[in-house]
Amino acid sequence: MIKQLQLRITLQEERQADILIKKASHYLNVKVADISGVKILRKSIDARKKLIILNYKVDVYINEKLPEDSAFVFDYKDVSKAKPIHIIGFGPAGMWAALRSIELGYKPIVLERGKNVQDRRRDLKAINQDHIVNEDSNYCFGEGGAGTYSDGKLYTRSLKRGDVRKVFESLVYHGATDQILIDAHPHIGTNKLPKVVKNIRETILKFGGEVHFETRVTDFNVKNGLIKTIVLQNGDDMNVDKVILATGHSARDIFYLLNEKNIQLKAKSFAMGVRAEHPQQIIDSIQYHCKGEQRDELLPAAAYSLVHQVNDRGVYSFCMCPGGFIVPAATANGEVVVNGMSPSKRNNEFANSGIVVEINADRDLYKYEHHGALKGLEYQKDLERLAFTAGGRTQTAPAQRLTDFVEGKLSSDLNPTSYQPGLKSAPLHSLLPKLIGSSLRKGFKAFGEKMHGYYTAEANIIGVESRTSSPVNIPRSESLAHPEISNLFPCGEGGGYAGGIVSAAMDGERCAEAATRHV
């Protein structure tokens, strides 16, 4: 017999051996000896009060053996001689489009502009230490896309867009810890993701797919509403039947190419701002009610999620990274972009999060209207160039103490930081557009009232957090194909259809299904 229970465990109880079995025995009124085992389905932390509770959702097996392995089966088959589907981009959307194509009996041919995950590391070292950006291999481009070198957060609200559980099981199948199947807010960690990504590539190759690195697409040849060939940077033409476009939110050359060819695009609302960095102990003390003390060893580095409305405009935290570090995420020289990531243990001394302001593409970008569908992209670029100049024209980032930013004064010095290229004190309060700067100042004040201790001179804000999502939407019809090009399937974050690893992966699967159905 199997019984499902919700169990509430204190931290003191968590230290006891077999506490879940003991609790289950009590609630079900059965003997401990009759419980074969307890399978954890979900675990979350309730830290709203000083007495912190661990919530467990469990299956209790009574006189019945626990299953040893996952019941999930992936139907990968040999597609080496099957009909091809070309996939441009090998981030989460492209990877899961390729895996799903194999399940459906089609051969994925993946074209990735960047390098494999191992070789990519040298270019990340160059941007951090030498301030040199390789425009095809960086924190956004390369095997696994922006997701490879990120926190690996897997939380998604897109529960109706696909099979979330299947994506999680696929990650475990390819080497992620099975803890992600349990945690309410799962993450893998930037130190573990490269191995998972490499294993996904090896699965694709094992079953007959192809993955081509350092292979940037530079043109499409379109005739009668169909892409006939794609042109590579070496000048080669490649005949295609179906094309899944999964190039990510930073592939600006693709947006420019589509625009130049008069292929329909739409400006999309997005968000921009800064990245706030606190000592992790401050965030722990606020969230876990342990002021002046270290958090309990059973608790992970604390996270936060904040939102505030300023004149009907959202100001909110984005991609919060407990125990993490800030990285240079520029994709071209002459710009500064920051992003955050965390290792699997989230054991760095800093907590960081994007704090961003909603930008309405229809209402806020009137000075950029002459750029048409690319107006948001151009606005984004201008702010990144401003950050580059303010930082000293390297990957050094402009920064300010949080309190100085809100009070409108230049910081005489800055706090320690995890950002390896370094910080330069800059008056971000006057440099940022009023739309963003004013909203951020009001937002930070409100956040300090919601989280007492958050508003502190011990925090830095660092500019700019500009790549939250694509400022461009590549339209698609109900068939998921572009309305003007019936064999082109815009996909994932680059098309404007996802916002993170899991939603991008699910959209990749959907596009593979659509492309294989499409005649």
XYZ file of C-alpha atoms in Angstrom:
519
model
C 0.000 0.000 0.000
C 1.169 3.538 -0.802
C -0.040 6.573 1.159
C 0.738 10.188 0.309
C 1.401 12.631 3.131
C 2.386 16.236 3.779
C 4.859 16.346 6.672
C 6.103 19.420 8.545
C 9.562 19.032 10.097
C 11.440 21.510 12.293
C 15.189 21.948 11.889
C 15.711 20.220 15.236
C 13.641 17.248 14.072
C 15.489 17.160 10.735
C 18.634 16.166 12.619
C 17.006 12.982 13.880
C 17.643 9.724 12.048
C 14.663 8.344 10.098
C 12.492 11.301 11.109
C 10.278 10.997 8.021
C 9.535 7.350 8.761
C 8.803 8.167 12.411
C 6.474 11.027 11.467
C 4.716 8.910 8.855
C 4.254 6.121 11.372
C 2.611 8.558 13.795
C 0.280 10.196 11.248
C -0.790 6.923 9.611
C -0.974 4.987 12.874
C 1.120 2.142 11.515
C 4.180 0.455 12.979
C 7.603 1.712 11.912
C 8.485 -1.875 11.015
C 5.647 -1.958 8.464
C 7.002 1.055 6.554
C 9.275 -0.186 3.778
C 10.449 3.328 2.988
C 9.512 6.913 2.250
C 9.934 8.511 -1.165
C 10.260 12.303 -1.125
C 8.201 13.939 -3.869
C 8.685 17.603 -2.959
C 10.609 19.609 -0.378
C 10.270 23.295 0.452
C 11.273 25.683 3.220
C 8.776 27.835 5.107
C 10.838 30.636 6.709
C 8.048 33.161 7.179
C 8.333 32.829 10.961
C 11.284 32.416 13.301
C 10.480 28.711 13.694
C 11.565 27.482 10.279
C 9.669 24.488 8.899
C 10.690 22.023 6.197
C 7.644 20.891 4.232
C 7.819 17.422 2.728
C 5.394 15.818 0.307
C 6.051 12.069 0.473
C 4.829 8.680 -0.636
C 4.891 6.194 2.242
C 5.351 2.549 1.198
C 3.671 0.205 3.670
C 4.712 -3.435 3.307
C 5.580 -2.653 -0.284
C 8.969 -2.302 -1.942
C 10.130 1.136 -3.109
C 10.796 1.449 -6.847
C 14.533 1.500 -7.531
C 14.598 3.547 -10.728
C 12.617 6.285 -12.392
C 9.725 5.009 -14.464
C 10.523 7.628 -17.104
C 11.727 6.197 -20.428
C 13.213 8.188 -23.297
C 12.458 6.717 -26.699
C 15.657 7.696 -28.494
C 16.148 5.863 -31.781
C 18.783 5.703 -34.523
C 18.118 8.637 -36.864
C 21.426 8.628 -38.724
C 19.628 8.019 -42.042
C 16.386 9.807 -41.221
C 14.960 13.001 -42.680
C 16.843 16.031 -41.300
C 15.653 19.037 -39.316
C 18.093 21.935 -39.067
C 18.335 23.622 -35.680
C 20.160 26.943 -35.400
C 21.455 27.412 -31.873
C 22.378 24.937 -29.136
C 21.017 26.504 -25.983
C 18.184 24.882 -24.005
C 15.628 25.380 -26.806
C 17.946 23.941 -29.443
C 19.102 21.045 -27.276
C 15.601 19.853 -26.429
C 14.406 20.445 -29.986
C 17.190 18.071 -31.054
C 16.358 15.461 -28.397
C 12.662 15.571 -29.269
C 13.427 15.297 -32.997
C 15.306 12.071 -32.295
C 12.350 10.683 -30.340
C 10.112 11.530 -33.303
C 12.412 9.788 -35.781
C 14.043 12.842 -37.396
C 17.731 13.666 -37.648
C 18.693 16.941 -35.946
C 21.484 18.904 -37.586
C 22.505 21.544 -35.062
C 24.450 24.638 -36.107
C 25.999 26.513 -33.171
C 27.984 29.704 -33.667
C 30.025 29.210 -30.478
C 32.456 26.612 -29.203
C 31.941 23.397 -27.280
C 31.633 23.694 -23.528
C 35.290 22.892 -22.841
C 36.814 25.267 -25.390
C 34.346 27.973 -24.412
C 36.030 28.313 -21.011
C 39.116 29.955 -22.516
C 36.977 32.736 -23.951
C 35.263 33.251 -20.589
C 38.702 33.592 -18.991
C 39.637 36.176 -21.627
C 36.602 38.365 -20.968
C 37.098 38.174 -17.186
C 40.849 38.705 -17.073
C 41.764 40.466 -20.315
C 38.463 42.278 -20.996
C 38.345 40.775 -24.513
C 34.951 39.675 -25.844
C 34.805 36.901 -28.430
C 31.565 37.754 -30.222
C 30.813 34.094 -30.997
C 31.989 32.503 -27.738
C 31.075 34.136 -24.431
C 28.596 33.798 -21.569
C 25.682 33.838 -24.055
C 26.991 31.939 -27.098
C 28.437 28.451 -27.219
C 27.370 24.944 -26.268
C 24.392 25.127 -23.922
C 23.834 28.827 -24.589
C 23.435 31.284 -21.723
C 22.058 28.467 -19.569
C 25.379 26.600 -19.303
C 27.134 29.241 -17.237
C 24.240 30.307 -15.071
C 22.735 29.350 -11.769
C 20.898 26.562 -13.552
C 17.615 27.640 -11.991
C 14.807 25.340 -13.093
C 11.810 27.065 -11.562
C 9.141 27.921 -14.127
C 5.578 29.179 -14.127
C 5.037 27.868 -17.665
C 3.293 24.733 -16.492
C 0.836 24.646 -19.408
C 3.444 24.927 -22.165
C 4.782 21.405 -21.993
C 5.932 18.535 -19.823
C 7.999 20.081 -17.014
C 8.616 16.707 -15.389
C 10.020 15.304 -18.615
C 12.558 18.136 -18.857
C 13.643 17.510 -15.261
C 13.903 13.752 -15.854
C 15.923 14.429 -18.992
C 18.365 16.552 -17.002
C 18.742 13.759 -14.435
C 19.190 11.209 -17.247
C 22.044 13.380 -18.525
C 23.808 13.717 -15.191
C 22.008 16.267 -13.014
C 21.325 15.327 -9.408
C 17.905 13.798 -8.770
C 17.471 16.409 -6.036
C 16.024 18.670 -8.756
C 13.005 16.337 -8.885
C 12.267 17.140 -5.242
C 13.178 20.754 -4.483
C 10.439 23.348 -4.807
C 12.941 25.784 -6.350
C 15.490 23.472 -7.969
C 18.814 24.477 -9.448
C 21.813 22.593 -10.807
C 24.712 25.047 -10.437
C 27.136 26.507 -12.933
C 29.845 24.004 -11.943
C 27.599 21.016 -12.754
C 25.833 22.259 -15.888
C 28.743 21.853 -18.363
C 28.823 18.082 -17.765
C 25.050 17.818 -18.292
C 25.265 19.851 -21.502
C 28.138 17.700 -22.820
C 26.138 14.541 -22.084
C 23.155 15.901 -24.021
C 25.410 16.493 -27.021
C 26.760 12.942 -26.736
C 23.206 11.545 -26.712
C 22.400 13.475 -29.883
C 25.539 12.176 -31.604
C 25.041 8.618 -30.330
C 21.637 8.353 -31.979
C 22.714 9.793 -35.311
C 22.259 13.544 -34.953
C 24.900 16.136 -35.831
C 26.228 19.080 -33.811
C 28.462 21.592 -35.594
C 30.313 24.165 -33.478
C 31.816 27.469 -34.699
C 29.216 27.397 -37.467
C 27.444 30.736 -37.588
C 24.504 31.215 -39.944
C 24.835 34.508 -41.838
C 22.004 34.398 -44.382
C 18.835 32.652 -45.530
C 17.825 32.154 -49.136
C 14.039 32.474 -49.254
C 11.835 31.628 -52.225
C 8.047 31.371 -52.397
C 7.663 31.643 -48.650
C 10.201 28.914 -47.857
C 13.814 28.912 -46.727
C 15.599 26.920 -49.403
C 19.167 27.202 -48.140
C 21.023 28.723 -45.236
C 24.416 30.364 -45.703
C 27.236 29.784 -43.222
C 29.993 32.215 -42.300
C 32.488 30.265 -44.418
C 30.289 30.890 -47.468
C 28.866 27.379 -47.727
C 25.207 26.916 -48.650
C 23.234 24.228 -46.872
C 19.968 22.880 -48.287
C 17.214 22.735 -45.693
C 13.691 21.396 -45.359
C 12.646 22.591 -41.871
C 14.505 25.141 -39.744
C 14.101 25.660 -35.996
C 15.521 29.062 -35.071
C 16.759 28.872 -31.464
C 19.506 31.488 -31.390
C 18.720 33.093 -28.020
C 17.835 36.601 -26.899
C 21.294 38.055 -27.638
C 21.706 36.994 -31.292
C 21.271 40.511 -32.629
C 22.767 39.636 -36.006
C 19.802 37.317 -36.607
C 17.310 40.076 -35.782
C 19.137 42.438 -38.145
C 19.233 39.789 -40.873
C 15.490 39.096 -40.647
C 14.738 42.816 -40.589
C 16.894 43.493 -43.653
C 15.035 40.762 -45.518
C 11.705 42.346 -44.559
C 10.730 39.217 -42.655
C 8.116 40.199 -40.115
C 9.309 41.079 -36.622
C 7.629 42.817 -33.686
C 9.019 45.013 -30.929
C 8.513 43.303 -27.565
C 8.332 44.679 -24.063
C 11.208 43.676 -21.785
C 13.012 44.898 -18.642
C 16.323 46.550 -17.812
C 18.100 47.779 -14.732
C 21.067 46.901 -12.550
C 22.379 43.985 -10.519
C 22.323 44.384 -6.740
C 24.974 42.580 -4.697
C 24.789 42.071 -0.920
C 26.890 40.015 1.460
C 25.024 36.703 1.624
C 24.959 36.916 5.425
C 22.720 40.005 5.223
C 20.156 38.173 3.089
C 20.382 35.111 5.356
C 19.792 37.214 8.456
C 16.697 38.812 6.916
C 15.136 35.659 5.494
C 16.046 33.251 8.292
C 15.613 35.656 11.251
C 19.184 35.063 12.434
C 20.548 38.588 12.790
C 24.176 38.573 13.870
C 24.437 34.802 13.523
C 25.312 32.342 10.782
C 22.371 30.532 9.193
C 21.683 26.986 10.308
C 23.878 24.461 8.495
C 20.759 22.638 7.272
C 19.584 25.697 5.379
C 20.759 26.759 1.921
C 21.907 30.282 1.134
C 18.759 32.388 1.330
C 17.085 33.794 -1.765
C 14.553 36.562 -2.211
C 11.882 37.630 -4.666
C 10.729 41.248 -4.686
C 8.284 43.279 -6.726
C 6.913 46.794 -6.419
C 4.715 48.950 -8.627
C 6.004 52.455 -9.402
C 3.434 54.515 -11.320
C 1.879 51.318 -12.723
C 5.304 50.050 -13.783
C 6.795 46.903 -12.323
C 10.166 47.001 -10.561
C 11.252 43.503 -9.604
C 14.068 41.111 -8.811
C 15.241 38.886 -11.639
C 17.527 35.837 -11.730
C 18.383 36.009 -8.026
C 21.598 34.100 -7.274
C 22.194 33.164 -3.623
C 25.824 32.432 -2.784
C 26.750 33.437 -6.311
C 28.822 35.824 -8.362
C 28.362 38.410 -11.082
C 29.805 37.860 -14.564
C 30.415 39.969 -17.698
C 27.759 38.890 -20.214
C 28.592 41.191 -23.141
C 28.402 39.659 -26.610
C 30.384 42.400 -28.368
C 33.283 44.674 -27.564
C 32.236 48.211 -26.671
C 29.434 47.201 -24.282
C 29.090 46.183 -20.625
C 26.385 43.753 -19.581
C 26.197 41.972 -16.219
C 24.490 38.755 -15.214
C 24.562 36.434 -12.203
C 25.251 32.777 -11.527
C 25.770 30.390 -8.627
C 27.689 27.147 -8.084
C 25.709 24.094 -6.996
C 26.555 24.606 -3.303
C 25.720 28.317 -3.470
C 28.618 28.862 -1.108
C 30.053 32.165 -2.324
C 30.022 35.045 0.175
C 27.743 37.254 -1.941
C 24.109 37.249 -3.012
C 23.175 39.032 -6.213
C 20.030 39.705 -8.207
C 18.961 41.707 -11.183
C 16.676 44.553 -10.135
C 14.898 45.652 -13.276
C 12.208 47.979 -14.563
C 9.523 47.084 -17.090
C 9.994 48.753 -20.473
C 6.783 48.951 -22.495
C 7.623 48.686 -26.185
C 4.496 50.574 -27.238
C 4.637 53.400 -24.705
C 8.232 54.039 -23.617
C 10.403 54.037 -26.728
C 8.984 56.934 -28.761
C 12.479 58.352 -29.400
C 13.397 55.050 -31.055
C 10.320 54.630 -33.246
C 12.395 55.106 -36.418
C 14.032 51.743 -35.661
C 10.688 49.979 -36.068
C 10.613 46.472 -34.648
C 14.215 46.881 -33.462
C 13.541 49.934 -31.284
C 13.896 47.986 -28.042
C 17.109 46.389 -29.240
C 18.610 49.806 -30.049
C 17.534 51.192 -26.676
C 19.176 48.188 -25.035
C 22.397 48.738 -26.981
C 22.577 52.416 -26.047
C 22.415 51.614 -22.353
C 25.108 48.940 -22.699
C 27.402 51.389 -24.517
C 26.760 53.949 -21.788
C 27.840 51.382 -19.183
C 30.979 50.629 -21.189
C 31.951 54.300 -21.251
C 31.106 54.865 -17.572
C 33.169 51.833 -16.589
C 36.293 53.154 -18.306
C 35.890 51.510 -21.729
C 36.804 47.996 -20.560
C 34.710 45.235 -18.972
C 35.076 47.072 -15.660
C 31.485 47.846 -14.683
C 30.062 51.132 -13.376
C 28.815 50.765 -9.810
C 27.534 52.634 -6.785
C 26.672 51.850 -3.199
C 22.948 51.151 -3.027
C 22.232 53.958 -0.572
C 24.296 56.465 -2.594
C 22.349 55.561 -5.727
C 19.026 56.200 -4.024
C 20.285 59.415 -2.388
C 21.791 60.672 -5.655
C 25.462 60.981 -4.765
C 28.678 59.519 -6.151
C 30.196 56.770 -4.002
C 33.621 57.689 -2.626
C 34.395 53.984 -2.425
C 32.686 50.679 -3.186
C 32.084 47.449 -1.328
C 33.962 44.245 -2.151
C 32.476 42.418 -5.122
C 32.396 39.041 -6.849
C 32.617 40.709 -10.282
C 36.047 39.664 -11.527
C 36.744 42.420 -14.122
C 36.322 44.997 -11.362
C 34.121 47.979 -10.560
C 34.438 51.716 -11.085
C 32.468 54.226 -9.049
C 30.043 56.018 -11.368
C 26.942 58.211 -10.887
C 24.420 55.665 -12.097
C 21.668 57.759 -10.517
C 22.242 60.392 -13.219
C 23.550 58.173 -16.032
C 20.573 55.820 -16.262
C 17.551 57.066 -18.204
C 15.031 58.718 -15.888
C 12.486 56.026 -16.712
C 14.797 53.386 -15.219
C 16.736 55.317 -12.598
C 13.747 56.984 -10.933
C 11.784 53.728 -10.824
C 14.742 51.861 -9.344
C 15.271 54.426 -6.597
C 11.641 54.171 -5.519
C 11.738 50.411 -5.846
C 14.829 50.044 -3.654
C 13.222 52.153 -0.929
C 10.132 49.950 -1.026
C 12.259 46.786 -0.960
C 13.988 48.095 2.178
C 10.601 48.379 3.860
C 9.601 44.862 2.813
C 12.962 43.313 3.777
C 14.405 45.210 6.736
C 18.152 45.382 6.209
C 18.037 45.075 2.413
C 18.480 48.826 1.929
C 22.067 49.183 3.125
C 25.353 50.884 2.294
C 26.942 47.417 2.386
C 25.312 46.611 -0.988
C 26.524 47.653 -4.429
C 24.457 48.153 -7.533
C 26.246 47.328 -10.779
C 25.302 48.302 -14.323
C 23.785 47.190 -16.504
C 21.346 44.276 -16.316
C 19.939 44.471 -19.834
C 19.496 40.930 -21.184
C 16.502 39.791 -19.143
C 14.593 38.755 -22.260
C 14.482 39.455 -25.961
C 13.378 42.970 -26.991
C 12.217 41.466 -30.282
C 9.466 38.961 -31.036
C 9.694 36.748 -34.115
C 6.029 36.012 -34.858
C 4.654 32.548 -35.430
C 1.251 31.220 -36.379
C -0.833 28.546 -34.658
C 1.314 25.967 -36.447
C 4.345 27.557 -34.679
C 5.814 28.442 -38.076
C 6.552 32.031 -39.032
C 3.450 33.496 -40.735
C 5.472 34.453 -43.840
C 7.942 31.537 -43.990
C 6.183 28.254 -43.496
C 9.265 26.116 -42.780
C 10.841 28.485 -40.223
C 9.981 27.806 -36.569
C 11.058 30.626 -34.204
C 11.805 29.098 -30.832
C 12.746 29.789 -27.243
C 13.956 33.040 -25.708
C 15.234 34.453 -28.999
C 11.785 34.304 -30.535
C 10.186 35.731 -27.417
C 8.546 32.455 -26.324
C 10.465 31.480 -23.185
C 12.100 32.921 -20.109
C 14.539 30.428 -18.655
C 16.003 26.957 -19.084
C 12.836 24.925 -18.549
C 10.416 27.063 -20.568
C 12.965 27.237 -23.411
C 13.436 23.459 -23.321
C 9.674 22.878 -23.460
C 9.342 25.316 -26.344
C 12.130 23.468 -28.159
C 10.158 20.244 -27.821
C 6.977 21.937 -29.070
C 8.771 23.346 -32.110
C 10.271 19.953 -32.941
C 6.785 18.425 -32.782
C 5.393 21.212 -34.956
C 8.195 20.923 -37.513
C 7.752 17.159 -37.837
C 3.976 17.505 -38.228
C 4.280 20.282 -40.760
C 4.036 19.302 -44.415
